[in-house]
Tab-separated table of C-alpha atoms in Angstrom:
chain	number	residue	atom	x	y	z
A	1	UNK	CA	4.005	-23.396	-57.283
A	2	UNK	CA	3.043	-20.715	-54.580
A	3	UNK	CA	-0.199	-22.977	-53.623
A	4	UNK	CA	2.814	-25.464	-52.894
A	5	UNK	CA	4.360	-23.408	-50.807
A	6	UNK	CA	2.183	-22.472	-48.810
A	7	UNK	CA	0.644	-25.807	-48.237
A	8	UNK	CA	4.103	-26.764	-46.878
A	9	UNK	CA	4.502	-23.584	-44.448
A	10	UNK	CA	1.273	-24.646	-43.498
A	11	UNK	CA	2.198	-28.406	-42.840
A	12	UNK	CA	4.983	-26.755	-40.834
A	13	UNK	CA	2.822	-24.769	-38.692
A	14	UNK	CA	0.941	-27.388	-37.602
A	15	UNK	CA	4.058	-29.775	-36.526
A	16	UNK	CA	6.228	-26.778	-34.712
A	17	UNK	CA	5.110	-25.952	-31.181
A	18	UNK	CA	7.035	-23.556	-29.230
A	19	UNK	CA	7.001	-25.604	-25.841
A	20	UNK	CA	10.033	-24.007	-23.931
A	21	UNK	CA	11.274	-25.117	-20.626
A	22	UNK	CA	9.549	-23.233	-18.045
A	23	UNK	CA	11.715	-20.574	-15.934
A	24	UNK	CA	11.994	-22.103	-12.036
A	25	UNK	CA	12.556	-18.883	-9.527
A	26	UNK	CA	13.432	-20.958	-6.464
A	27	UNK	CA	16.243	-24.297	-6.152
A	28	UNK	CA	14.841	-27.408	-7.161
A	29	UNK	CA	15.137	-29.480	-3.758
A	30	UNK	CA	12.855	-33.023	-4.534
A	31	UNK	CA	16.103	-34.943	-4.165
A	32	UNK	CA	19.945	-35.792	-5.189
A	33	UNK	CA	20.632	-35.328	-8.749
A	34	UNK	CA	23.112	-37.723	-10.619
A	35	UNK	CA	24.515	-36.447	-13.910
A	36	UNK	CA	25.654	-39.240	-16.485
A	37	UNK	CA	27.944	-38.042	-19.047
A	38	UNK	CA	28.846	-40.530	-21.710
A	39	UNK	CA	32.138	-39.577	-23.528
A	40	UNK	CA	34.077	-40.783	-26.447
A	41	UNK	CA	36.635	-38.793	-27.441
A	42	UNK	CA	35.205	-35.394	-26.392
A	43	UNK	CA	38.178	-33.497	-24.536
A	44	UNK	CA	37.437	-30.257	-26.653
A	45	UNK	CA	33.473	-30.650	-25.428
A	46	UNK	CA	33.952	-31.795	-21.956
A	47	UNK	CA	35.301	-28.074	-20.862
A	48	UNK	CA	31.947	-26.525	-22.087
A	49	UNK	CA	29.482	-28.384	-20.439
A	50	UNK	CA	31.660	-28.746	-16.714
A	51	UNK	CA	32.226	-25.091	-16.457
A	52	UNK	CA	28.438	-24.764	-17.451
A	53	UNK	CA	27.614	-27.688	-14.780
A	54	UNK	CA	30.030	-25.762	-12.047
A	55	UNK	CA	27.883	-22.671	-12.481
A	56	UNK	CA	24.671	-23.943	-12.114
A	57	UNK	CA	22.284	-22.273	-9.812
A	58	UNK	CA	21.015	-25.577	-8.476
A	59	UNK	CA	24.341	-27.847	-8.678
A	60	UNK	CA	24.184	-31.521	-9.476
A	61	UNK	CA	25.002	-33.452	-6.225
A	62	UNK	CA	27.163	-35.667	-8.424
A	63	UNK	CA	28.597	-35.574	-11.625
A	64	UNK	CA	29.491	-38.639	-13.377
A	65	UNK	CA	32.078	-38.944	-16.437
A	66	UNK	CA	31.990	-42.258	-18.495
A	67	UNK	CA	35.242	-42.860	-20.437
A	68	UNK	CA	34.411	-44.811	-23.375
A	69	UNK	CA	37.275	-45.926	-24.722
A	70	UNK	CA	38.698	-42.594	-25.822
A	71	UNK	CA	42.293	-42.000	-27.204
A	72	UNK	CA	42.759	-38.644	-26.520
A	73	UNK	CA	42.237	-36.655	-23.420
A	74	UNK	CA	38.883	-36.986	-22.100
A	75	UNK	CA	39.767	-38.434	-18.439
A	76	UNK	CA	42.301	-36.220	-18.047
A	77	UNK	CA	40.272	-33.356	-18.752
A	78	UNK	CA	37.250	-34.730	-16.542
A	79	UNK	CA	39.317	-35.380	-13.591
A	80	UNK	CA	40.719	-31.612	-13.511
A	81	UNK	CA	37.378	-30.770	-12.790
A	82	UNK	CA	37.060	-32.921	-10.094
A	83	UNK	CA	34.129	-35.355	-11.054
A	84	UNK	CA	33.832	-39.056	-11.113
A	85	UNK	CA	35.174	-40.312	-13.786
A	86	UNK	CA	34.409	-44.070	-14.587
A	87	UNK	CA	36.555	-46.113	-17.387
A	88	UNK	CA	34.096	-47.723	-19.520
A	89	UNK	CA	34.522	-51.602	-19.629
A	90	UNK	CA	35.520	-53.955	-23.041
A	91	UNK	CA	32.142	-53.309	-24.843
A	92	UNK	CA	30.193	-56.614	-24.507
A	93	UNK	CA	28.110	-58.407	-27.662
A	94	UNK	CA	24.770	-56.637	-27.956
A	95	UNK	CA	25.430	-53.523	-26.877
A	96	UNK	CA	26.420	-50.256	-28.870
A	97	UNK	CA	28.566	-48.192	-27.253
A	98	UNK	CA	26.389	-45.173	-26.102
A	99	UNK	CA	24.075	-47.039	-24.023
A	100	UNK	CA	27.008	-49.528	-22.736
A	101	UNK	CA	28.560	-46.404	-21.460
A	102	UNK	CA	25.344	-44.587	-19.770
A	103	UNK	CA	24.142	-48.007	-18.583
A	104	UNK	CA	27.495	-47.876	-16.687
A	105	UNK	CA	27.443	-44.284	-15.625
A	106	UNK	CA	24.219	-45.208	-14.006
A	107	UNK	CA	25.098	-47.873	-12.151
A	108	UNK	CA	27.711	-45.613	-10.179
A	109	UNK	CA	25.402	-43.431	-9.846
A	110	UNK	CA	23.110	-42.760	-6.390
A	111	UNK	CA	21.032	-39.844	-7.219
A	112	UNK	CA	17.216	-40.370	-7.200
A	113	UNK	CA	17.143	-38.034	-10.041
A	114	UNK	CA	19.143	-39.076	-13.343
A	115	UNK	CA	20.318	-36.569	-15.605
A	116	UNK	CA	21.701	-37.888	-18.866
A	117	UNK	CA	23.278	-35.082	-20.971
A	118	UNK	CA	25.551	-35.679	-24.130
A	119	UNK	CA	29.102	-34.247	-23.906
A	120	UNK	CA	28.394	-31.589	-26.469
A	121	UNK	CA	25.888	-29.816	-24.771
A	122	UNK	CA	25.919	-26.468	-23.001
A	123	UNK	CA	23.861	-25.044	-20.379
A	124	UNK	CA	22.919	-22.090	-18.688
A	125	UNK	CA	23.339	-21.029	-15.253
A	126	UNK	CA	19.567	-22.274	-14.393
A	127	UNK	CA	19.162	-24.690	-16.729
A	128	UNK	CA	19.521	-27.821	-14.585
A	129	UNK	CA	17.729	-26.069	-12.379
A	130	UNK	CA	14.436	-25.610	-15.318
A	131	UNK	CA	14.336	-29.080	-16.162
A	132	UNK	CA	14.064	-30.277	-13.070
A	133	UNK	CA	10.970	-28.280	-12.048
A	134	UNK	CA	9.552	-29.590	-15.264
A	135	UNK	CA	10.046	-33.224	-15.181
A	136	UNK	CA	8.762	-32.151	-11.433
A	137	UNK	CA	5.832	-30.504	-12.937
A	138	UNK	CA	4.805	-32.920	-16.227
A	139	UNK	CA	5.728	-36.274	-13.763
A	140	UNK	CA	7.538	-39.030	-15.847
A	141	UNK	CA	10.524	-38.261	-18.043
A	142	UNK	CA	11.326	-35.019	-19.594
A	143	UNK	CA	13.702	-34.788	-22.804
A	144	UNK	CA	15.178	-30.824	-24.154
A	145	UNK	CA	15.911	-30.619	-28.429
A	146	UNK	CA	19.122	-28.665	-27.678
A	147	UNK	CA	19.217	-25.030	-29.606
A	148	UNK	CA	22.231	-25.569	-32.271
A	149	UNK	CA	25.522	-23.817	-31.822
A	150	UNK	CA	27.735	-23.469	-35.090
A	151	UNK	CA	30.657	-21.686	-35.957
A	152	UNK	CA	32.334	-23.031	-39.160
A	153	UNK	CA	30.122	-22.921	-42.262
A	154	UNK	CA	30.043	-26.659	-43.048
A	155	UNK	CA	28.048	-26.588	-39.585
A	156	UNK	CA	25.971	-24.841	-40.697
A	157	UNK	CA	24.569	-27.210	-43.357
A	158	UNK	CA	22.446	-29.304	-40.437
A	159	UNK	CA	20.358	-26.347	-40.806
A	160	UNK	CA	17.239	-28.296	-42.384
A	161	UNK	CA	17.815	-31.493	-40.628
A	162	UNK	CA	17.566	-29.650	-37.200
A	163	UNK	CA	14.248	-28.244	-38.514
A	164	UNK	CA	13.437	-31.742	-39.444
A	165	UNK	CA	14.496	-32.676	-35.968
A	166	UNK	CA	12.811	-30.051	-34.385
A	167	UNK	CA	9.143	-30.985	-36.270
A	168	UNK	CA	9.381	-34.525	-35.067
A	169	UNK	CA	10.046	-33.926	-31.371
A	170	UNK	CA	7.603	-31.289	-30.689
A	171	UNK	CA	4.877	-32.285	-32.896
A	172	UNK	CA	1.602	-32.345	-31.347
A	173	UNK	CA	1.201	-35.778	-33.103
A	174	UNK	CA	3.292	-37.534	-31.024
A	175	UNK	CA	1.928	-36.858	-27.625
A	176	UNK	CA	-0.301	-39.533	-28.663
A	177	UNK	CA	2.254	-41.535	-30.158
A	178	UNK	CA	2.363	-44.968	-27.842
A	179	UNK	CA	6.038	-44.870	-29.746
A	180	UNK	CA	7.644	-41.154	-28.457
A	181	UNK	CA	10.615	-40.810	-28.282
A	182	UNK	CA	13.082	-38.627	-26.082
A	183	UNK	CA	15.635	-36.257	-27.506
A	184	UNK	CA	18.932	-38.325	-26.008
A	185	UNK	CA	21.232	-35.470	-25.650
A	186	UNK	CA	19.461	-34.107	-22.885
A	187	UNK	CA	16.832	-36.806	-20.486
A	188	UNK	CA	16.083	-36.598	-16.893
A	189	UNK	CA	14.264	-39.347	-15.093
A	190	UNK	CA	13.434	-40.407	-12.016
A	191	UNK	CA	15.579	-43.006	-10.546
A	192	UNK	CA	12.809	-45.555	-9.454
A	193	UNK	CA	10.970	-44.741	-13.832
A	194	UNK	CA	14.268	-45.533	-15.120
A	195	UNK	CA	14.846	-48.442	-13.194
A	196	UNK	CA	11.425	-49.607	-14.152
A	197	UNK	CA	12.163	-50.072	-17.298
A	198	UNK	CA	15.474	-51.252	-16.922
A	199	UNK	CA	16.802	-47.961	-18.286
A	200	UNK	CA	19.295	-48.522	-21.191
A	201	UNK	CA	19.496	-52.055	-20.703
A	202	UNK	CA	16.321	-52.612	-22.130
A	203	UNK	CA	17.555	-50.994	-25.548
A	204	UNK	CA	20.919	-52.498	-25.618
A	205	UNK	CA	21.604	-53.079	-29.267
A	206	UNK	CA	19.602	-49.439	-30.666
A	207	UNK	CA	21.613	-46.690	-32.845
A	208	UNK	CA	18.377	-44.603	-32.175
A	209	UNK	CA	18.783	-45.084	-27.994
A	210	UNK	CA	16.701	-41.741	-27.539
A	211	UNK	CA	13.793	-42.774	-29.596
A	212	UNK	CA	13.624	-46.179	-28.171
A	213	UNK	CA	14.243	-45.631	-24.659
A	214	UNK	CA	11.480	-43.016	-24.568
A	215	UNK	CA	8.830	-45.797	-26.496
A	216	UNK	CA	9.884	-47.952	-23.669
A	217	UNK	CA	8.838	-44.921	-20.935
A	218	UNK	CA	5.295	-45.262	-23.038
A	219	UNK	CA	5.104	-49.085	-23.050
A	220	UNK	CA	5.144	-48.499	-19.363
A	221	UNK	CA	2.690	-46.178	-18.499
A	222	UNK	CA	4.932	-43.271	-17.945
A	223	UNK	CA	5.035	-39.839	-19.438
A	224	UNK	CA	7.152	-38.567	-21.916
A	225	UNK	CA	7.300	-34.401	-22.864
A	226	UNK	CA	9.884	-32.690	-24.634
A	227	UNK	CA	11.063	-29.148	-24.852
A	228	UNK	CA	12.960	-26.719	-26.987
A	229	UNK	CA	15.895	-26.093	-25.134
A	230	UNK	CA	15.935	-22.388	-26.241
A	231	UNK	CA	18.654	-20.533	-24.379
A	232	UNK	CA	18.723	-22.954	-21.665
A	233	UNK	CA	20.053	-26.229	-23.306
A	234	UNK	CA	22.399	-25.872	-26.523
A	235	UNK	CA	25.227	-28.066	-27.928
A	236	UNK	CA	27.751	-27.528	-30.836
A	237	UNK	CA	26.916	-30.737	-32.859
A	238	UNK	CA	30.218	-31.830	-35.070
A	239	UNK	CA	33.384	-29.726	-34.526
A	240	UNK	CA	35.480	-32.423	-35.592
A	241	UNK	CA	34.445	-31.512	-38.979
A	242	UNK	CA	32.213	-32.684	-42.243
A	243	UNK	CA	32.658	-36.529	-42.012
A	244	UNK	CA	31.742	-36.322	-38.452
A	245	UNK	CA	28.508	-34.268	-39.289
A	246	UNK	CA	27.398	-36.825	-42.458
A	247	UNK	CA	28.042	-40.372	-40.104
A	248	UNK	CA	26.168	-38.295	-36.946
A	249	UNK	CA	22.984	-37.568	-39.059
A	250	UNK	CA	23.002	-40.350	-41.051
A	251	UNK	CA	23.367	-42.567	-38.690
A	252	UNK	CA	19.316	-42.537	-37.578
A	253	UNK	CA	18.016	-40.497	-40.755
A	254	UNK	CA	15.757	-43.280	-41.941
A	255	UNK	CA	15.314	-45.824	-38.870
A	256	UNK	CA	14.297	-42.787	-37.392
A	257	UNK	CA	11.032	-42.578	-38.881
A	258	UNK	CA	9.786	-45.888	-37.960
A	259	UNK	CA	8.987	-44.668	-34.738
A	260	UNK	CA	7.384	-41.334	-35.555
A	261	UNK	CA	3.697	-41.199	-35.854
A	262	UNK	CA	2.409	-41.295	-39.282
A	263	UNK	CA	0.499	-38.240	-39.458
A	264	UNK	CA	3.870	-36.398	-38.199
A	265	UNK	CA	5.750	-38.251	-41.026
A	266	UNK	CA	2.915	-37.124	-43.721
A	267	UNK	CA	3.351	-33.579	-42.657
A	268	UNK	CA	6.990	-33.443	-42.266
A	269	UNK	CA	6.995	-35.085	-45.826
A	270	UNK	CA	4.187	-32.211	-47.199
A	271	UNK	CA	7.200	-29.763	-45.816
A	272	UNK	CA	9.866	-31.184	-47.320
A	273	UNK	CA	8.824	-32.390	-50.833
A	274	UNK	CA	7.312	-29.129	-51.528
A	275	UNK	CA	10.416	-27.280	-50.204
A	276	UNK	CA	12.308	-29.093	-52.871
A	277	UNK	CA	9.840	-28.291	-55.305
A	278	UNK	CA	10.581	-24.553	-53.877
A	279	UNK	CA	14.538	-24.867	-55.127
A	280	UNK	CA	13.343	-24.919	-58.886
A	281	UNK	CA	13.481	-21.188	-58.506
A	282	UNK	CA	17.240	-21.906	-59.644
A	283	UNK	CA	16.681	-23.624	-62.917
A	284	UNK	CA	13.229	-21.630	-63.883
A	285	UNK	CA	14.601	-18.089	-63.896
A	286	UNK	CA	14.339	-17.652	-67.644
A	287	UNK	CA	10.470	-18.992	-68.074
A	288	UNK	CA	6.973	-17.747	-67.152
A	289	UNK	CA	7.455	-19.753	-63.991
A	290	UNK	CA	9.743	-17.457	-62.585
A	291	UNK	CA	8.020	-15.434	-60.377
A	292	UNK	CA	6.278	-17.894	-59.221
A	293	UNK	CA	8.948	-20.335	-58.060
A	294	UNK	CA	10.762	-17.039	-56.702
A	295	UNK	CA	7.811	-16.495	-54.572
A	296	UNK	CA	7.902	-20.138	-53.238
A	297	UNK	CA	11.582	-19.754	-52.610
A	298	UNK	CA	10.956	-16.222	-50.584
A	299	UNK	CA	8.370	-17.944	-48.372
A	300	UNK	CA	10.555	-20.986	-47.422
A	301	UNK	CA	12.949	-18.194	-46.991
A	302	UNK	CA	10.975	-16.275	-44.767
A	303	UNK	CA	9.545	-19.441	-42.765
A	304	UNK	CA	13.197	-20.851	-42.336
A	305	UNK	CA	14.452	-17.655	-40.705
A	306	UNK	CA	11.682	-17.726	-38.179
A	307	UNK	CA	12.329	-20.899	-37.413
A	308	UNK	CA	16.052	-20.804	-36.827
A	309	UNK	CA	15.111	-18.292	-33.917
A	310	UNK	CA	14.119	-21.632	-31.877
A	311	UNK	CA	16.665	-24.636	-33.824
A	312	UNK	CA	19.897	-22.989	-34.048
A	313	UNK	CA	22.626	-20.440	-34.628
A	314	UNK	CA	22.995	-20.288	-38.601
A	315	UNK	CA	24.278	-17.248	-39.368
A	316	UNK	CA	21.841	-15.276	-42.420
A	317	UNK	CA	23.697	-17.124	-45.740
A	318	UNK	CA	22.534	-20.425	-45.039
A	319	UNK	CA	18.671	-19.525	-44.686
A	320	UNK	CA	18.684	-17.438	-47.452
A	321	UNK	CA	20.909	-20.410	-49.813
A	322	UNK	CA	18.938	-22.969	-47.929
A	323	UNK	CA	18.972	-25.260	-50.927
A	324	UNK	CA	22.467	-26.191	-49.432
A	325	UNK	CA	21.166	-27.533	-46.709
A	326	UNK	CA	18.263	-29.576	-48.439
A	327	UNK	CA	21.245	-31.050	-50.644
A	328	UNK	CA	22.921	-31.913	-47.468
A	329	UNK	CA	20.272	-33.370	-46.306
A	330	UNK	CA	18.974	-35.595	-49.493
A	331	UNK	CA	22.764	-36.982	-49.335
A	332	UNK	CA	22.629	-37.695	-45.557
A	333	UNK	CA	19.394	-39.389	-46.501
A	334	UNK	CA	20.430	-41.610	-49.069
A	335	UNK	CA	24.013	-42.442	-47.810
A	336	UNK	CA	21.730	-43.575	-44.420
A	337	UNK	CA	19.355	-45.629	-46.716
A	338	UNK	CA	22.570	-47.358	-48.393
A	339	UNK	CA	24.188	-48.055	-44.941
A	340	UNK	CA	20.620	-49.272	-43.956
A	341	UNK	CA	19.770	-51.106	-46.371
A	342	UNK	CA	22.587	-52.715	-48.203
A	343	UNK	CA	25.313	-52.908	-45.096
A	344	UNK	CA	22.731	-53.326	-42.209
A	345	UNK	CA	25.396	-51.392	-40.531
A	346	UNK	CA	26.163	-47.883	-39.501
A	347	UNK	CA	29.414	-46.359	-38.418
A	348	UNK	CA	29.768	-43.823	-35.310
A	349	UNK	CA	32.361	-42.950	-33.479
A	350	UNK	CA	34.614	-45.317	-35.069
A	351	UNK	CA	32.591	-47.887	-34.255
A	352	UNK	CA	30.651	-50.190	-36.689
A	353	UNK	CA	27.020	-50.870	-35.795
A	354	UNK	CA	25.082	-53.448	-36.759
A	355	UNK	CA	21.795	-52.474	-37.679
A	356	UNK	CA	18.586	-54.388	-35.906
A	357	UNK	CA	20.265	-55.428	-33.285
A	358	UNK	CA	22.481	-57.721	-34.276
A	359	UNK	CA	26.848	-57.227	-32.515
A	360	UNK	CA	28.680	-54.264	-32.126
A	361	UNK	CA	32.116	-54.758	-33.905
């Protein structure tokens, strides 16, 4: 059981690098900055990120808010900040909604830089300014895995699927990947990349637009790097509540892997099977097994509390009662293997997906 463990941590420490987005002392000034904020729904988010945009030390020459369709006070809220807010047109057959609405955005748009950030996510004062200098400095597109903000405890149950997140973003594996995908919350691209591969267009009818729009930055020759955003980039996933957080994870937990490499699937695999194996700690306390499933628990322990230093605010309970979380996730898993599977459908936003491209309904 220990040997277990520790093969896993080990697994672990070979996908996790700790590639942070490198501090920028003077204004980025390579050109205008557009950024593209798709929106659904998100007056209770939209506050958080346009203060957070407002007191950036290198402001974005245009801010653009895409209305998609929302029934409660998004446009309202947007416009009191003063940005451009765009109303989203009747979604169209072959499109899902997300990249309807940011292929929109973009097309009002006139920045030579494109900055696409989810409505969720929160930044620091130089934090537009940071990823700037690095797509400046890599060349290509650059993509940030947003550090997790949670407040109520059901949050805090994406603690392992963050991790999981985490591992397949900024595995070493997939710098070679000719599939590698972007983290969509937070992207920045040039202008003349994105428009080379006819941006999200191209990936029309994908749940996963992240994953797919970064394979399509590969197929083309250009680079793709992601970051932890650390304390630069952060979001607060699922307010809304617990049936928010399931359909949000679920909806890409198993198309999701298709695109990974394989040796970051094996490992991430080697992680999590023997993680589970860990949780028998609970049902062997009264055998000669005991200590040593306690042991494998304590070292998962140990490894997950290091690791939420980069993925997320979760609090001390959840880390130490992680098998919550791996429950969480093995019904997240199979609920998105059913919906895969046997609907060929997904459901986000109050929208129904069909999966593989087939009609938004």
């Amino acid at each position: 059981m220990l040997l277990l463990s520790v093969i896993g941590c080990l697994a672990a420490l070979v996908l996790f690098r700790r590639k942070r987005l490198p501090s920028a002392d003077t204004p980025y000034r390579g050109g205008r900055v557009s950024v593209i904020i798709p929106a659904r729904n998100e007056a209770h988010n939209l506050p958080y990120l346009l203060s957070s945009l407002n007191n950036q030390t290198r402001r974005p020459d245009e801010i653009i808010i895409v209305d998609d369709g929302s029934e409660d006070r998004t446009r309202e809220v947007a416009e009191s900040y003063g940005v451009k807010v765009v109303q989203n047109e009747s979604l169209p057959a072959g499109w899902t909604g997300k990249t309807w609405a940011v292929w929109n955005g973009f097309l009002k748009s006139t920045g030579d830089l494109l900055v696409f950030l989810d409505a969720d996510i929160r930044l620091s004062p130089d934090a537009l300014n940071a990823l700037l200098h690095a797509r400046s400095q890599n060349g290509g597109v650059v993509s940030a895995v947003p550090f997790h903000h949670t407040e109520k405890f059901y949050e805090r149950l994406a603690l392992v699927p963050n991790i999981l997140g985490m591992f397949a973003f900024m595995s070493p594996f997939e710098r070679h990947n000719p599939q590698q995908g972007l983290y969509g919350s937070c992207i920045v691209a040039t202008r003349k990349d994105y428009e080379t591969v006819n941006g999200h267009d191209s990936i029309r009818f994908e749940v996963l637009d992240d994953l797919n729009l970064g394979a399509k930055f590969r197929e083309a020759g250009i680079p793709v790097t992601n970051y932890l955003g650390g304390r630069d980039v952060a979001f607060r996933m699922y307010p809304g509540g617990l049936r928010s957080e399931l359909e949000g994870f679920s909806k890409g937990a198993v198309t999701s892997t298709s695109k990974l490499s394989p040796f970051t699937v094996t490992l991430i695999a080697i992680w999590f099977i023997t993680l589970i194996a860990g949780q028998s700690a609970w049902f062997l306390w009264p055998t000669a097994w005991a200590w040593p499933a306690a042991g494998a628990y304590l070292l998962f322990t140990l490894q997950i509390f290091l690791l939420t230093r980069y993925a997320g605010r979760f609090g001390w309970v959840m880390p130490l009662l992680h098998t919550l979380s791996v429950l969480f996730f093995l019904v997240t898993f199979i609920y998105s293997a059913y919906q895969v599977v046997f609907l060929k459908k997904v459901v986000w936003k109050g929208r129904t997906i069909e999966v593989g491209g087939r009609k938004p309904s």
